[in-house]
Amino acid sequence: MYGELIPVGGGDPIPLLKERLRVGRREGCDIILRFPNISSHHCLLEIEEGYWFVKDLNSSNGVKVNNKRIMPGLRKRVDPHDTLQIAKHAYELRYDPHKLGAVGAPPSDEQADHVFGQSLLQRAGLEKKPGLDKKRPKS
C-alpha cells in the first residue's frame, strides 16, 4: 500500500494500492467516487520521487490542495497530511515519503513552475492574445 485517503469528517479510508491512480465516477477508474459532482475522469494521482502528485484532468468541479485550486492539466505535489479536495469532497492524504523512496528535498511541482513563469495579467486571464486586437478590413 502506498498510502491512503482519509475522508475529512468521517468515512472509510481509501487505500492507494498503485503508484498511478485515476480518480473519477466511471467504472474503469482506479478509485471510483460515486457522486454526481465528480467527473468521469476527474484527476490523476501518481508518485514521483516518493511524493504523491495530483493532476486535474479538466474536471468540471476542480481539484484543490489545502484549499488552493489546481490549474487543469498541471500537476501539484500533495505532501503528507495535506487536504486533497476533489470537487466538494475533502480527504487527508496520509503516506510516508521515505517508505516510497524519497531522498533529499521534495521535487517541485508544475503548478509552482507555471505560476512563476507567467505575468500577473496572464495568471488572472486578463492579458490579450497577440493578434486579437487587430481590426479586420471591411469588405
Coordinates of N, CA and C in Angstrom, one line a residue, residues 5-85:
L5 N -6.3 7.7 1.5 CA -7.1 9.0 1.5 C -8.1 8.8 2.7
I6 N -8.1 9.7 3.6 CA -9.0 9.6 4.8 C -10.0 10.7 4.6
P7 N -11.3 10.4 4.4 CA -12.3 11.4 4.3 C -12.4 12.3 5.5
V8 N -12.4 13.6 5.2 CA -12.5 14.6 6.2 C -13.9 14.6 6.7
G9 N -14.1 14.5 8.0 CA -15.5 14.4 8.5 C -16.0 13.0 8.7
G10 N -15.1 12.0 8.4 CA -15.5 10.6 8.7 C -15.8 9.8 7.4
G11 N -15.6 8.6 7.6 CA -15.9 7.6 6.5 C -14.7 6.6 6.4
D12 N -14.9 5.7 5.5 CA -13.9 4.6 5.3 C -12.7 5.2 4.5
P13 N -11.5 4.8 5.0 CA -10.3 5.2 4.3 C -10.2 4.5 2.9
I14 N -9.6 5.2 1.9 CA -9.5 4.7 0.6 C -8.0 4.3 0.4
P15 N -7.6 3.0 0.3 CA -6.2 2.7 0.2 C -5.7 3.0 -1.2
L16 N -4.5 3.5 -1.2 CA -3.8 3.8 -2.5 C -2.9 2.6 -2.8
L17 N -3.4 1.8 -3.8 CA -2.8 0.5 -4.0 C -1.8 0.4 -5.1
K18 N -1.7 1.5 -5.9 CA -0.8 1.5 -7.1 C -0.1 2.9 -7.1
E19 N 1.0 3.0 -7.9 CA 1.7 4.2 -8.0 C 1.1 5.3 -8.9
R20 N 0.1 4.8 -9.6 CA -0.6 5.7 -10.5 C -2.1 5.4 -10.5
L21 N -2.9 6.3 -10.1 CA -4.4 6.0 -9.9 C -5.2 7.1 -10.6
R22 N -6.2 6.7 -11.4 CA -7.1 7.6 -12.0 C -8.4 7.6 -11.1
V23 N -8.8 8.8 -10.7 CA -9.9 9.0 -9.8 C -11.1 9.6 -10.6
G24 N -12.3 9.0 -10.5 CA -13.4 9.6 -11.2 C -14.7 8.8 -10.9
R25 N -15.7 9.1 -11.6 CA -17.0 8.4 -11.4 C -17.2 7.2 -12.2
R26 N -16.4 7.0 -13.3 CA -16.5 5.9 -14.2 C -16.0 4.6 -13.6
E27 N -16.6 3.5 -14.0 CA -16.2 2.2 -13.5 C -14.8 1.8 -13.8
G28 N -14.2 2.3 -14.9 CA -12.8 2.0 -15.3 C -11.8 2.7 -14.5
C29 N -12.2 3.6 -13.6 CA -11.2 4.3 -12.7 C -10.7 3.4 -11.6
D30 N -9.5 3.8 -11.2 CA -8.8 3.0 -10.1 C -9.5 3.3 -8.7
I31 N -9.9 4.6 -8.5 CA -10.7 5.0 -7.4 C -12.0 5.6 -7.9
I32 N -13.1 4.9 -7.6 CA -14.4 5.3 -8.1 C -15.1 6.1 -7.0
L33 N -15.4 7.4 -7.2 CA -16.2 8.2 -6.3 C -17.6 8.4 -6.9
R34 N -18.6 7.8 -6.4 CA -19.9 7.8 -7.0 C -20.7 9.0 -6.5
F35 N -20.3 10.2 -6.9 CA -21.0 11.4 -6.5 C -21.3 12.1 -7.8
P36 N -22.5 12.8 -7.9 CA -22.8 13.5 -9.2 C -21.9 14.6 -9.6
N37 N -21.2 15.2 -8.6 CA -20.3 16.4 -8.9 C -18.9 15.9 -9.2
I38 N -18.6 14.6 -9.3 CA -17.3 14.1 -9.7 C -17.4 13.8 -11.2
S39 N -16.4 14.2 -11.9 CA -16.3 14.0 -13.4 C -16.0 12.5 -13.6
S40 N -16.3 12.1 -14.9 CA -16.0 10.7 -15.2 C -14.5 10.3 -15.0
H41 N -13.6 11.2 -15.4 CA -12.2 11.0 -15.2 C -11.8 12.4 -14.6
H42 N -11.8 12.5 -13.2 CA -11.7 13.7 -12.5 C -10.2 14.2 -12.4
C43 N -9.4 13.2 -11.8 CA -8.0 13.6 -11.6 C -7.1 12.3 -11.6
L44 N -5.8 12.6 -11.6 CA -4.8 11.5 -11.6 C -3.9 11.7 -10.5
L45 N -3.7 10.6 -9.7 CA -2.7 10.7 -8.6 C -1.6 9.8 -9.0
E46 N -0.3 10.3 -8.8 CA 0.8 9.5 -9.1 C 2.0 9.8 -8.3
I47 N 2.9 8.8 -8.0 CA 4.0 9.0 -7.2 C 5.2 9.4 -8.0
E48 N 6.0 10.4 -7.6 CA 7.2 10.7 -8.2 C 8.2 11.0 -7.1
E49 N 9.4 10.4 -7.1 CA 10.4 10.5 -6.2 C 9.9 10.4 -4.7
G50 N 8.9 9.5 -4.5 CA 8.4 9.3 -3.2 C 7.3 10.2 -2.7
Y51 N 6.9 11.1 -3.6 CA 5.8 12.0 -3.2 C 4.6 11.9 -4.1
W52 N 3.4 12.0 -3.6 CA 2.2 12.0 -4.4 C 2.0 13.3 -5.1
F53 N 1.5 13.2 -6.3 CA 1.2 14.4 -7.1 C -0.3 14.2 -7.6
V54 N -1.0 15.3 -7.8 CA -2.3 15.3 -8.4 C -2.4 16.1 -9.6
K55 N -3.1 15.6 -10.6 CA -3.3 16.4 -11.8 C -4.8 16.4 -12.1
D56 N -5.3 17.6 -12.3 CA -6.7 17.8 -12.7 C -6.9 17.5 -14.1
L57 N -7.8 16.5 -14.5 CA -8.0 16.1 -15.8 C -9.1 16.9 -16.5
N58 N -9.0 18.2 -16.3 CA -10.1 19.1 -16.9 C -11.4 18.8 -16.4
S59 N -11.5 18.5 -15.1 CA -12.8 18.2 -14.4 C -13.7 19.4 -14.4
S60 N -15.0 19.2 -14.2 CA -16.0 20.2 -14.1 C -15.9 21.0 -12.8
N61 N -15.7 20.3 -11.7 CA -15.7 20.9 -10.4 C -14.4 21.1 -9.7
G62 N -13.3 20.8 -10.4 CA -12.0 21.1 -9.9 C -11.4 20.2 -8.8
V63 N -10.1 20.5 -8.6 CA -9.3 19.8 -7.5 C -8.6 20.9 -6.8
K64 N -8.5 20.8 -5.5 CA -7.8 21.7 -4.6 C -6.8 20.9 -3.7
V65 N -5.7 21.5 -3.4 CA -4.8 21.1 -2.4 C -4.7 22.2 -1.3
N66 N -5.1 21.8 -0.1 CA -5.1 22.8 1.0 C -5.8 24.1 0.6
N67 N -7.0 23.9 0.0 CA -7.9 25.0 -0.4 C -7.4 25.8 -1.5
K68 N -6.3 25.4 -2.2 CA -5.8 26.2 -3.4 C -6.1 25.4 -4.6
R69 N -6.8 26.0 -5.6 CA -7.3 25.3 -6.8 C -6.1 24.9 -7.7
I70 N -6.1 23.7 -8.2 CA -5.1 23.3 -9.2 C -5.5 23.6 -10.6
M71 N -4.6 24.2 -11.3 CA -4.9 24.6 -12.7 C -5.0 23.3 -13.5
P72 N -6.1 23.2 -14.3 CA -6.3 21.9 -15.1 C -5.1 21.6 -16.0
G73 N -4.7 20.4 -16.0 CA -3.6 19.9 -16.9 C -2.2 20.0 -16.2
L74 N -2.1 20.7 -15.0 CA -0.9 20.8 -14.3 C -0.9 19.9 -13.1
R75 N 0.3 19.5 -12.7 CA 0.5 18.7 -11.5 C 0.9 19.5 -10.3
K76 N 0.4 19.0 -9.1 CA 0.7 19.7 -7.9 C 1.1 18.6 -6.9
R77 N 2.2 18.8 -6.2 CA 2.6 17.9 -5.1 C 1.6 17.9 -4.0
V78 N 1.3 16.8 -3.4 CA 0.4 16.7 -2.2 C 1.3 16.0 -1.1
D79 N 1.7 16.9 -0.2 CA 2.5 16.4 0.9 C 1.7 15.6 1.9
P80 N 2.4 14.8 2.8 CA 1.7 14.0 3.8 C 0.8 14.9 4.7
H81 N -0.4 14.5 4.9 CA -1.4 15.2 5.7 C -2.0 16.4 5.1
D82 N -1.6 16.7 3.8 CA -2.3 17.8 3.1 C -3.8 17.3 2.8
T83 N -4.6 18.3 2.6 CA -6.0 18.1 2.3 C -6.2 18.1 0.8
L84 N -6.7 17.1 0.2 CA -7.0 17.0 -1.2 C -8.5 17.1 -1.4
Q85 N -8.9 18.1 -2.1 CA -10.4 18.2 -2.3 C -10.7 17.9 -3.8

